[in-house]
Short mmCIF file of C-alpha atoms and ligand atoms in Angstrom, two decimals:
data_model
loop_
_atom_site.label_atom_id
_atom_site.label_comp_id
_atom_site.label_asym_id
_atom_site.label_seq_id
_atom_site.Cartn_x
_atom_site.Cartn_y
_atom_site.Cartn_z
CA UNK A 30 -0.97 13.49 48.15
CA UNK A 31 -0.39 13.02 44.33
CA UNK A 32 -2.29 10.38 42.60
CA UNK A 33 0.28 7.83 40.61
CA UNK A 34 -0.77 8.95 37.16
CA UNK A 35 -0.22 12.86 38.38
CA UNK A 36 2.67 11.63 39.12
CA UNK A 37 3.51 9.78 35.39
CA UNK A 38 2.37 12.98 33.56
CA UNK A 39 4.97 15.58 35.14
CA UNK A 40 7.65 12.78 35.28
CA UNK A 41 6.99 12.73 31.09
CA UNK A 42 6.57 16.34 30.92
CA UNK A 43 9.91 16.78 32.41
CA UNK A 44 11.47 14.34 29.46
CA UNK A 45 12.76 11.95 32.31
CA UNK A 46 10.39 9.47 31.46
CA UNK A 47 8.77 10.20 28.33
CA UNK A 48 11.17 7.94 25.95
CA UNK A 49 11.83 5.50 28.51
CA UNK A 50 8.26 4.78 28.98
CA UNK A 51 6.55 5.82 25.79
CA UNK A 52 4.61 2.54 24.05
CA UNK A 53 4.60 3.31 20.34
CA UNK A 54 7.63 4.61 18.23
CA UNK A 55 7.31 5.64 14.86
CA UNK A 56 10.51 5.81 12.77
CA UNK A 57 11.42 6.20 8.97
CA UNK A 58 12.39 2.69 9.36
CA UNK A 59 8.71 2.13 9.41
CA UNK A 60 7.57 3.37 6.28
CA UNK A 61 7.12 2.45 2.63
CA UNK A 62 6.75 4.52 0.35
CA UNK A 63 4.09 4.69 -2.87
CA UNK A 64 5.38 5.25 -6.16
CA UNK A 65 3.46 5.76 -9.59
CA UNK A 66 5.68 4.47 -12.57
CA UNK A 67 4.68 5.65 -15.88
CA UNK A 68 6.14 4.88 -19.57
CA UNK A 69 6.28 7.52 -22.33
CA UNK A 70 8.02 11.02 -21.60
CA UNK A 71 10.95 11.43 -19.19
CA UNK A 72 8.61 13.60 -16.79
CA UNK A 73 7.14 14.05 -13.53
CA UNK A 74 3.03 15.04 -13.60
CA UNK A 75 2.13 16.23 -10.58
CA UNK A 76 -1.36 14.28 -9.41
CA UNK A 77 -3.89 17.03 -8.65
CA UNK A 78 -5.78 15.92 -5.81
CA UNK A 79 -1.93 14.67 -4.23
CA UNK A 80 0.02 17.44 -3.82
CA UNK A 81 3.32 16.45 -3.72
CA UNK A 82 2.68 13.44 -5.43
CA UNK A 83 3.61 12.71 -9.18
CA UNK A 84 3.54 10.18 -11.51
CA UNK A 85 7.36 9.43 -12.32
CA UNK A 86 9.22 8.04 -15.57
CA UNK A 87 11.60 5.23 -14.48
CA UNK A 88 14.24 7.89 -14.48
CA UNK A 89 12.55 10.05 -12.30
CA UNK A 90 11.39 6.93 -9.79
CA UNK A 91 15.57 6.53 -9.83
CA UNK A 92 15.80 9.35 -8.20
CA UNK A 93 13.13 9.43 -6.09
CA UNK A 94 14.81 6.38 -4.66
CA UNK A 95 17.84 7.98 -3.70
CA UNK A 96 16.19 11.06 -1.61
CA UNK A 97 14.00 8.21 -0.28
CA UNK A 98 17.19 6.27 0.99
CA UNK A 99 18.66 9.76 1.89
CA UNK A 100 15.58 10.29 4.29
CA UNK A 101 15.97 6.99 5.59
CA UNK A 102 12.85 5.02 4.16
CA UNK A 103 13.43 1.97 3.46
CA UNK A 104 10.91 0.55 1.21
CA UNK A 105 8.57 1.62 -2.02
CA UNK A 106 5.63 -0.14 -3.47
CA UNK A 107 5.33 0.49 -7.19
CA UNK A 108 2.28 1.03 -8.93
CA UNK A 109 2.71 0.94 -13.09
CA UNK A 110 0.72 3.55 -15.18
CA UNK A 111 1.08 1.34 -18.69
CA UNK A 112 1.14 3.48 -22.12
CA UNK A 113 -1.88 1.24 -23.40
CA UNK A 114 -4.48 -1.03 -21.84
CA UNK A 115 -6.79 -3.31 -23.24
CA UNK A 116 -9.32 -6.04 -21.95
CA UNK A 117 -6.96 -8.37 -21.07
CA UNK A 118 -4.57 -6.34 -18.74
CA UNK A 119 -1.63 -7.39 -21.59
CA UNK A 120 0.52 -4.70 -19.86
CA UNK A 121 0.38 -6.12 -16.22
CA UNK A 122 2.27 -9.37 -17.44
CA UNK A 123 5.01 -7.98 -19.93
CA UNK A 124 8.47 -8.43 -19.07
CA UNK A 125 9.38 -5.04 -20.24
CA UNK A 126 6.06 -3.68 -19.08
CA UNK A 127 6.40 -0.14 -17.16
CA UNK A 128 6.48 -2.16 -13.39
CA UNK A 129 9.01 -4.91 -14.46
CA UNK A 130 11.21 -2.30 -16.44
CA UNK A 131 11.11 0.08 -12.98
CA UNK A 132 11.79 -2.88 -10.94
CA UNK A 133 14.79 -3.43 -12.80
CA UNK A 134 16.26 0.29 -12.77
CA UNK A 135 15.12 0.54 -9.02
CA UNK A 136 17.16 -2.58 -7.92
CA UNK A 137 20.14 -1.72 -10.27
CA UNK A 138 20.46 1.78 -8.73
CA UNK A 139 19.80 0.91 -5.07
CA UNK A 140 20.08 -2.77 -4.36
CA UNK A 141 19.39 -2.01 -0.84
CA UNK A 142 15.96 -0.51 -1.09
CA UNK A 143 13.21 -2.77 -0.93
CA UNK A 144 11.13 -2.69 -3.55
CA UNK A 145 7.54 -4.48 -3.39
CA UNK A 146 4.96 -4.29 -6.43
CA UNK A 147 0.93 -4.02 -6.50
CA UNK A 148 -0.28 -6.86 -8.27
CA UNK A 149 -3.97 -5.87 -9.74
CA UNK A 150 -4.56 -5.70 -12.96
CA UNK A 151 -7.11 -1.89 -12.84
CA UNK A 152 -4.49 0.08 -14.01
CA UNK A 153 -3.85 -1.67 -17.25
CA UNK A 154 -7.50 -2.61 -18.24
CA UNK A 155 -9.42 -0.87 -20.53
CA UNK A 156 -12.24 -1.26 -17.78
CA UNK A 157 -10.60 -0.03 -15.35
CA UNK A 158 -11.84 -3.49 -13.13
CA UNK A 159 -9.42 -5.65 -11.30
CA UNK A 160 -10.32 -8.57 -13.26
CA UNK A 161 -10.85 -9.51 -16.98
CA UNK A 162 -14.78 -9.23 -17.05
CA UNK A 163 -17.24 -11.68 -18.63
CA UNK A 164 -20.30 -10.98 -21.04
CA UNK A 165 -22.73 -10.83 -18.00
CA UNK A 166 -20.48 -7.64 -16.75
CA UNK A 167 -19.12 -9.72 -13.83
CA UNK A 168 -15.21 -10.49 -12.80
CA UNK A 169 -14.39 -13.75 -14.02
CA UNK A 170 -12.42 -14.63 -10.48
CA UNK A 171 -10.32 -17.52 -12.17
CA UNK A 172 -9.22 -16.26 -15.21
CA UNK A 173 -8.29 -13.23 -13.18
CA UNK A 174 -6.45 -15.80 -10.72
CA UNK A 175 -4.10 -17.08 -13.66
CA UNK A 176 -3.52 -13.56 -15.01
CA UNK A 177 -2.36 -12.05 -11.43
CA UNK A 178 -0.14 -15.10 -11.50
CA UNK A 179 1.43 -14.50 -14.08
CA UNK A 180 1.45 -11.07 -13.08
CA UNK A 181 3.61 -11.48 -10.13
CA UNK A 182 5.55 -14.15 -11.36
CA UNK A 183 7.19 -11.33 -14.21
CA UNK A 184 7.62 -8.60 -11.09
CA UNK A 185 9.49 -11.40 -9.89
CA UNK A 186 12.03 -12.24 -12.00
CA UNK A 187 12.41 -8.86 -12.74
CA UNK A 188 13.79 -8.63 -8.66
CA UNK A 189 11.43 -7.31 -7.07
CA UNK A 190 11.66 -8.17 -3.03
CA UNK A 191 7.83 -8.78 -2.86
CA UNK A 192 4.51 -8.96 -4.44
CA UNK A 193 1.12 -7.63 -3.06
CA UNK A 194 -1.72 -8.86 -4.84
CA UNK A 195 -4.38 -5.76 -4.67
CA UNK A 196 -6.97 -7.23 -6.43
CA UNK A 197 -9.13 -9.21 -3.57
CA UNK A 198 -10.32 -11.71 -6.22
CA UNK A 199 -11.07 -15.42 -4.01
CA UNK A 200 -8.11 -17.72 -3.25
CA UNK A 201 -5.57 -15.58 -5.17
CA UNK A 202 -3.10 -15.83 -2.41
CA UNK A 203 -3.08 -19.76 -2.71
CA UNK A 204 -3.01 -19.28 -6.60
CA UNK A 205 0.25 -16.75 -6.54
CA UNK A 206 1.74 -19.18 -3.59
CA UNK A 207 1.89 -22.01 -5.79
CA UNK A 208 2.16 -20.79 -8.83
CA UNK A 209 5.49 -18.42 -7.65
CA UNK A 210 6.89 -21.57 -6.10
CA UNK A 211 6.38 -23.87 -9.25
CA UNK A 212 8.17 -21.38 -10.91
CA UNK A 213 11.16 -21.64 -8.52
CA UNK A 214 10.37 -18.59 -6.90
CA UNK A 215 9.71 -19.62 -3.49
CA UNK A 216 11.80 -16.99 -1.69
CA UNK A 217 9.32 -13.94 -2.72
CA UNK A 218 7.14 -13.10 0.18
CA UNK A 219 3.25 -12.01 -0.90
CA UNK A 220 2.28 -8.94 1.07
CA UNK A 221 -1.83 -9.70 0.88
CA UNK A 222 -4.50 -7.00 1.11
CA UNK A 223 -6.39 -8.71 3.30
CA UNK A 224 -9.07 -6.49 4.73
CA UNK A 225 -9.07 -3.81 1.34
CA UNK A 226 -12.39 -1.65 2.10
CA UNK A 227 -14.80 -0.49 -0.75
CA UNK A 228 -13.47 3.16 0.34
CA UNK A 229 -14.56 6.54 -0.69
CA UNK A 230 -11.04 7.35 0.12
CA UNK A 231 -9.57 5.71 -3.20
CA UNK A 232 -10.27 8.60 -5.16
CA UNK A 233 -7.42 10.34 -5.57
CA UNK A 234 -5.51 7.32 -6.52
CA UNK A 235 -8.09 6.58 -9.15
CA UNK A 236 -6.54 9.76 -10.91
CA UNK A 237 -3.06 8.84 -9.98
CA UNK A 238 -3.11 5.44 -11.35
CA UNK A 239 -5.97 6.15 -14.56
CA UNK A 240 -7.80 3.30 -12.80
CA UNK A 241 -11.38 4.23 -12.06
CA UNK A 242 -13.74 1.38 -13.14
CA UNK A 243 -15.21 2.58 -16.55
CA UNK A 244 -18.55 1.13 -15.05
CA UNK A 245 -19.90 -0.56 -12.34
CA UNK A 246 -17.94 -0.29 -9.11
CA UNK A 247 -16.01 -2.68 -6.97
CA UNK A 248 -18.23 -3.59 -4.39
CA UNK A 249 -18.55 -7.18 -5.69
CA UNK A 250 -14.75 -7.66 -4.56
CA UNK A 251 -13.82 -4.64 -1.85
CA UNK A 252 -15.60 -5.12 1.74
CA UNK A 253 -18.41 -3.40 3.31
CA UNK A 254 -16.67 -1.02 5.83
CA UNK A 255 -19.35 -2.05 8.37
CA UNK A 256 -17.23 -5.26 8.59
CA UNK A 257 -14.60 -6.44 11.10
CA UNK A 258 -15.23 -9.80 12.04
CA UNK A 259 -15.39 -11.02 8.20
CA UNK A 260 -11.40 -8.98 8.00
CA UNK A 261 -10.25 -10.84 10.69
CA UNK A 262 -11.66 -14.40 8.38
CA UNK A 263 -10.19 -13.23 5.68
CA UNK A 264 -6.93 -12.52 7.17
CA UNK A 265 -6.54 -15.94 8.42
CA UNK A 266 -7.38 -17.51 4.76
CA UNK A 267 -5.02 -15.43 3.52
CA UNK A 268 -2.42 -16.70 6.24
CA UNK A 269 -3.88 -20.36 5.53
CA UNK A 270 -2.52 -19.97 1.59
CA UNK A 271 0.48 -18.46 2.59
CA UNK A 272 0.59 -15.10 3.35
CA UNK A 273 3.68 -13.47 5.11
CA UNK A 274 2.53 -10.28 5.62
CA UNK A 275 -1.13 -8.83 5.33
CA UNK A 276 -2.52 -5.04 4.74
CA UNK A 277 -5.27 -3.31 5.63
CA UNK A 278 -6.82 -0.55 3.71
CA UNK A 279 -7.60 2.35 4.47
CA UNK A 280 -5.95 2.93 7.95
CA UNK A 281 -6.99 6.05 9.77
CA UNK A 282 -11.13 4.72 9.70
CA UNK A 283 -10.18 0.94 10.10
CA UNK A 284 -7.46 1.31 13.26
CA UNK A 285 -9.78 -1.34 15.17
CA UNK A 286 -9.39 -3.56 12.04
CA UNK A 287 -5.34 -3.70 12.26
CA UNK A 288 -5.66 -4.08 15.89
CA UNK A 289 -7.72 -7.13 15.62
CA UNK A 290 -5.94 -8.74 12.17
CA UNK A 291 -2.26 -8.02 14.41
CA UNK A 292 -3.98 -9.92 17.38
CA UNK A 293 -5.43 -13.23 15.23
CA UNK A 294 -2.29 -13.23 13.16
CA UNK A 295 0.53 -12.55 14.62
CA UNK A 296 1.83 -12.26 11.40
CA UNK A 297 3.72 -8.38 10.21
CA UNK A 298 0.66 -6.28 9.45
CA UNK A 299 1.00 -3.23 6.84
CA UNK A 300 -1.47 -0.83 7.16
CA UNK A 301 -1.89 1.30 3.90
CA UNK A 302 -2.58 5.38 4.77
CA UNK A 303 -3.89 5.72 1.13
CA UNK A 304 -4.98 8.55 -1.16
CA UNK A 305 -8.06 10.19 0.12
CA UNK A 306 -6.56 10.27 3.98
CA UNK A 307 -3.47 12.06 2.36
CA UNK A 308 -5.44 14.44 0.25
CA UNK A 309 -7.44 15.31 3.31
CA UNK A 310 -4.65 16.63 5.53
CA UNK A 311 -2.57 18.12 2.76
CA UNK A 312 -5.96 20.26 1.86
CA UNK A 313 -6.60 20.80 5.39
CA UNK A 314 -2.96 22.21 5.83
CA UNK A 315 -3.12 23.94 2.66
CA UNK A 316 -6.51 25.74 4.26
CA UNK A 317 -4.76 26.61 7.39
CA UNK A 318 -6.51 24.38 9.11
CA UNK A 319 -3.83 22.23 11.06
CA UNK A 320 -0.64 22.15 11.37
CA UNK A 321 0.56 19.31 8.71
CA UNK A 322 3.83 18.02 10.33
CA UNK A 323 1.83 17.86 13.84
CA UNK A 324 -1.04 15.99 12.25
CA UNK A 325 0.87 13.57 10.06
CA UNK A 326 2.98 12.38 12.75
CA UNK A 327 -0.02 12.02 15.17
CA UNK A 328 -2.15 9.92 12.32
CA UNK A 329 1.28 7.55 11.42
CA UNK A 330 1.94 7.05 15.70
CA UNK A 331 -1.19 6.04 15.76
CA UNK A 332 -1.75 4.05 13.17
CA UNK A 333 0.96 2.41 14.87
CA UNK A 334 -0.22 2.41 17.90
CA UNK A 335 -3.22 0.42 16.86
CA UNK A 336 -1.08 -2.53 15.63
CA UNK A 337 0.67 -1.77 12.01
CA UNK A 338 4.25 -2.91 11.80
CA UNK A 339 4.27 -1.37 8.57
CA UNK A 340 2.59 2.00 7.23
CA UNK A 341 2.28 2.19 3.56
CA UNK A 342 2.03 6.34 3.25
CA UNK A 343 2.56 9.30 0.68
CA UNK A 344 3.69 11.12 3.73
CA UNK A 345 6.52 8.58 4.02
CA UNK A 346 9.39 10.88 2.35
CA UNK A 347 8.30 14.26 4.21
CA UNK A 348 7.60 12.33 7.47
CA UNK A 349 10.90 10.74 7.69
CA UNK A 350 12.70 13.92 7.20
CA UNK A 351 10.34 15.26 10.07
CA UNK A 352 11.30 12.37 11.92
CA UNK A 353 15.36 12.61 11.39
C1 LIG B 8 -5.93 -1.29 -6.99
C2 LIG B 8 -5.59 -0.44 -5.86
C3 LIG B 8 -6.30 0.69 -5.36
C4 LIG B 8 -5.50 1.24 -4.36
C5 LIG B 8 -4.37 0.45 -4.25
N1 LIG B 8 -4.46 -0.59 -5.15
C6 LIG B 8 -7.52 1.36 -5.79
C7 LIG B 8 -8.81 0.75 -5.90
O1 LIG B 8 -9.11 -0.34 -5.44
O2 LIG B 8 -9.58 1.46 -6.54
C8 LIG B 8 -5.83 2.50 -3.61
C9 LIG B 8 -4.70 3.15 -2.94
C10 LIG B 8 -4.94 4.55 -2.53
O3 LIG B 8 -6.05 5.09 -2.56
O4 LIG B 8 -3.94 5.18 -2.15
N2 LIG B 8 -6.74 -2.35 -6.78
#
């Protein structure tokens, strides 16, 4: 006799049943894409640890856009690379700062692609901390709160689809909520990093975004990666002051964390593959080591498989292509 599950596995090796019955599918429709926007020279610089990954000018992020749309990925999330920073983050909150100015060309050239912005304020401190930091060293949490306000209120009005507020200070979903809607903004969904890790596997973004903390580190505001249960509270919080859709970050080490977020929430959950889990496959592929296109697609199905509605990847553009 065959045993029923025999039976399943040549019935899906034989292609009759693999589509109909397969539980996860992973299309370009899925994916956003990360972009690095910086001001200055009308270049690309490749990010060394990334490869295949540069920092754009806004011309260059124009066109990004369009092979993007070509490939069939919908969405980008735009991280700004400012000429100057200073203690107060200045650039973060300028209407013709490097995001707001991008967010402008982006939507003018392709009105259909969705563009969504990080809202932290590391990449335009002179600290290189998400916050504006007292004398005792420390992250002043509400005069950070009013900054990342204003913050997303100027990616706003410069059209962008939706903010995501990076910077895990307390309550700054409520604070960006209320201040977006006092401000007649009350259509702009907040994507909220809800379970953000203290990661080893920010690195290479550090160097893509100039945002390493000058000192210190951000344990004080990231979570220990030993944690679930306390990413599940904060994911409701975040739902309690308005979220619409919530992230988790990193992915590939934290699958059981979108699994359980997806199942208290039921609210869209993005999970971001980020830096250091892209730098590891393209220098395992570049070693010989596994077969990239294989590997990628395995890691993004299962990433969905685990629960993400949305996967936030540099892989996004290649994969989709894959994928077409
Ligand atoms: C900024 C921010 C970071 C990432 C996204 N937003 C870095 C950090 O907290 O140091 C990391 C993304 C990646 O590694 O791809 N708060």
């Amino acid at each position: 006799m065959a045993f029923p599950a025999t039976r399943m596995r040549r019935l899906r090796a034989s292609g009759v049943l693999r589509g109909l019955v397969r539980e996860t599918e992973l299309t370009p429709a899925h994916l956003v894409q990360p972009l690095f926007v910086e001001l200055g020279t009308d270049s690309r610089t490749p990010v060394a640890t990334m490869p295949g990954v540069d920092r754009l000018s806004i011309s260059h992020a124009v066109e990004e856009a369009g092979e993007l749309a070509d490939a069939g990925v919908p969405a980008v999330l735009l991280f700004g690379v400012p000429a100057d920073k200073d203690e107060q983050a200045s650039g973060a909150y300028d209407d013709e700062g490097v995001v707001q100015l991008a967010v402008r060309a982006l939507k003018e050239a392709h009105p259909d692609l969705v563009v969504m912005t990080d809202v932290c304020l590391c990449g335009f401190t002179s600290h290189g901390h998400c916050g504006v930091v007292r004398a005792d060293g420390a992250v002043d949490n509400d005069v950070t709160l009013e900054l990342l306000a204003k913050t997303a209120i100027s990616h706003a009005r410069a059209g962008a689809d939706a903010v995501a507020p990076s910077d895990m200070m307390d309550g700054r979903v409520g604070a960006l909520r209320g201040q977006l809607d006092g401000e007649g903004l009350s259509e702009t969904p907040i994507v909220a990093y809800s379970a953000k890790y203290a990661s080893a596997f920010y690195g290479p973004f550090r160097e893509a975004a100039e945002s390493a903390p000058a000192f210190g580190d951000r344990r004080s505001y990231q979570m220990d990666p030993a944690n679930s249960d306390e990413a599940v509270r904060e994911a409701l919080l975040d739902v309690e002051e308005g979220a619409d859709m919530l992230m988790v970050k990193p992915a590939l080490p934290y699958l059981d964390v979108i699994a359980r977020v997806k199942e208290a929430t039921a609210l869209p959950v993005a999970a971001y593959n980020v830096s250091g889990e892209y730098a590891m496959v393209k220098a395992a592929a570049a070693a010989g080591a596994l077969d990239e296109r294989a590997a990628v697609l395995e890691a993004l199905t299962g990433i969905r498989r685990a629960g993400a509605d949305v996967v936030i990847t540099y892989h996004a553009k290649e994969a989709a292509r894959w994928l077409q």
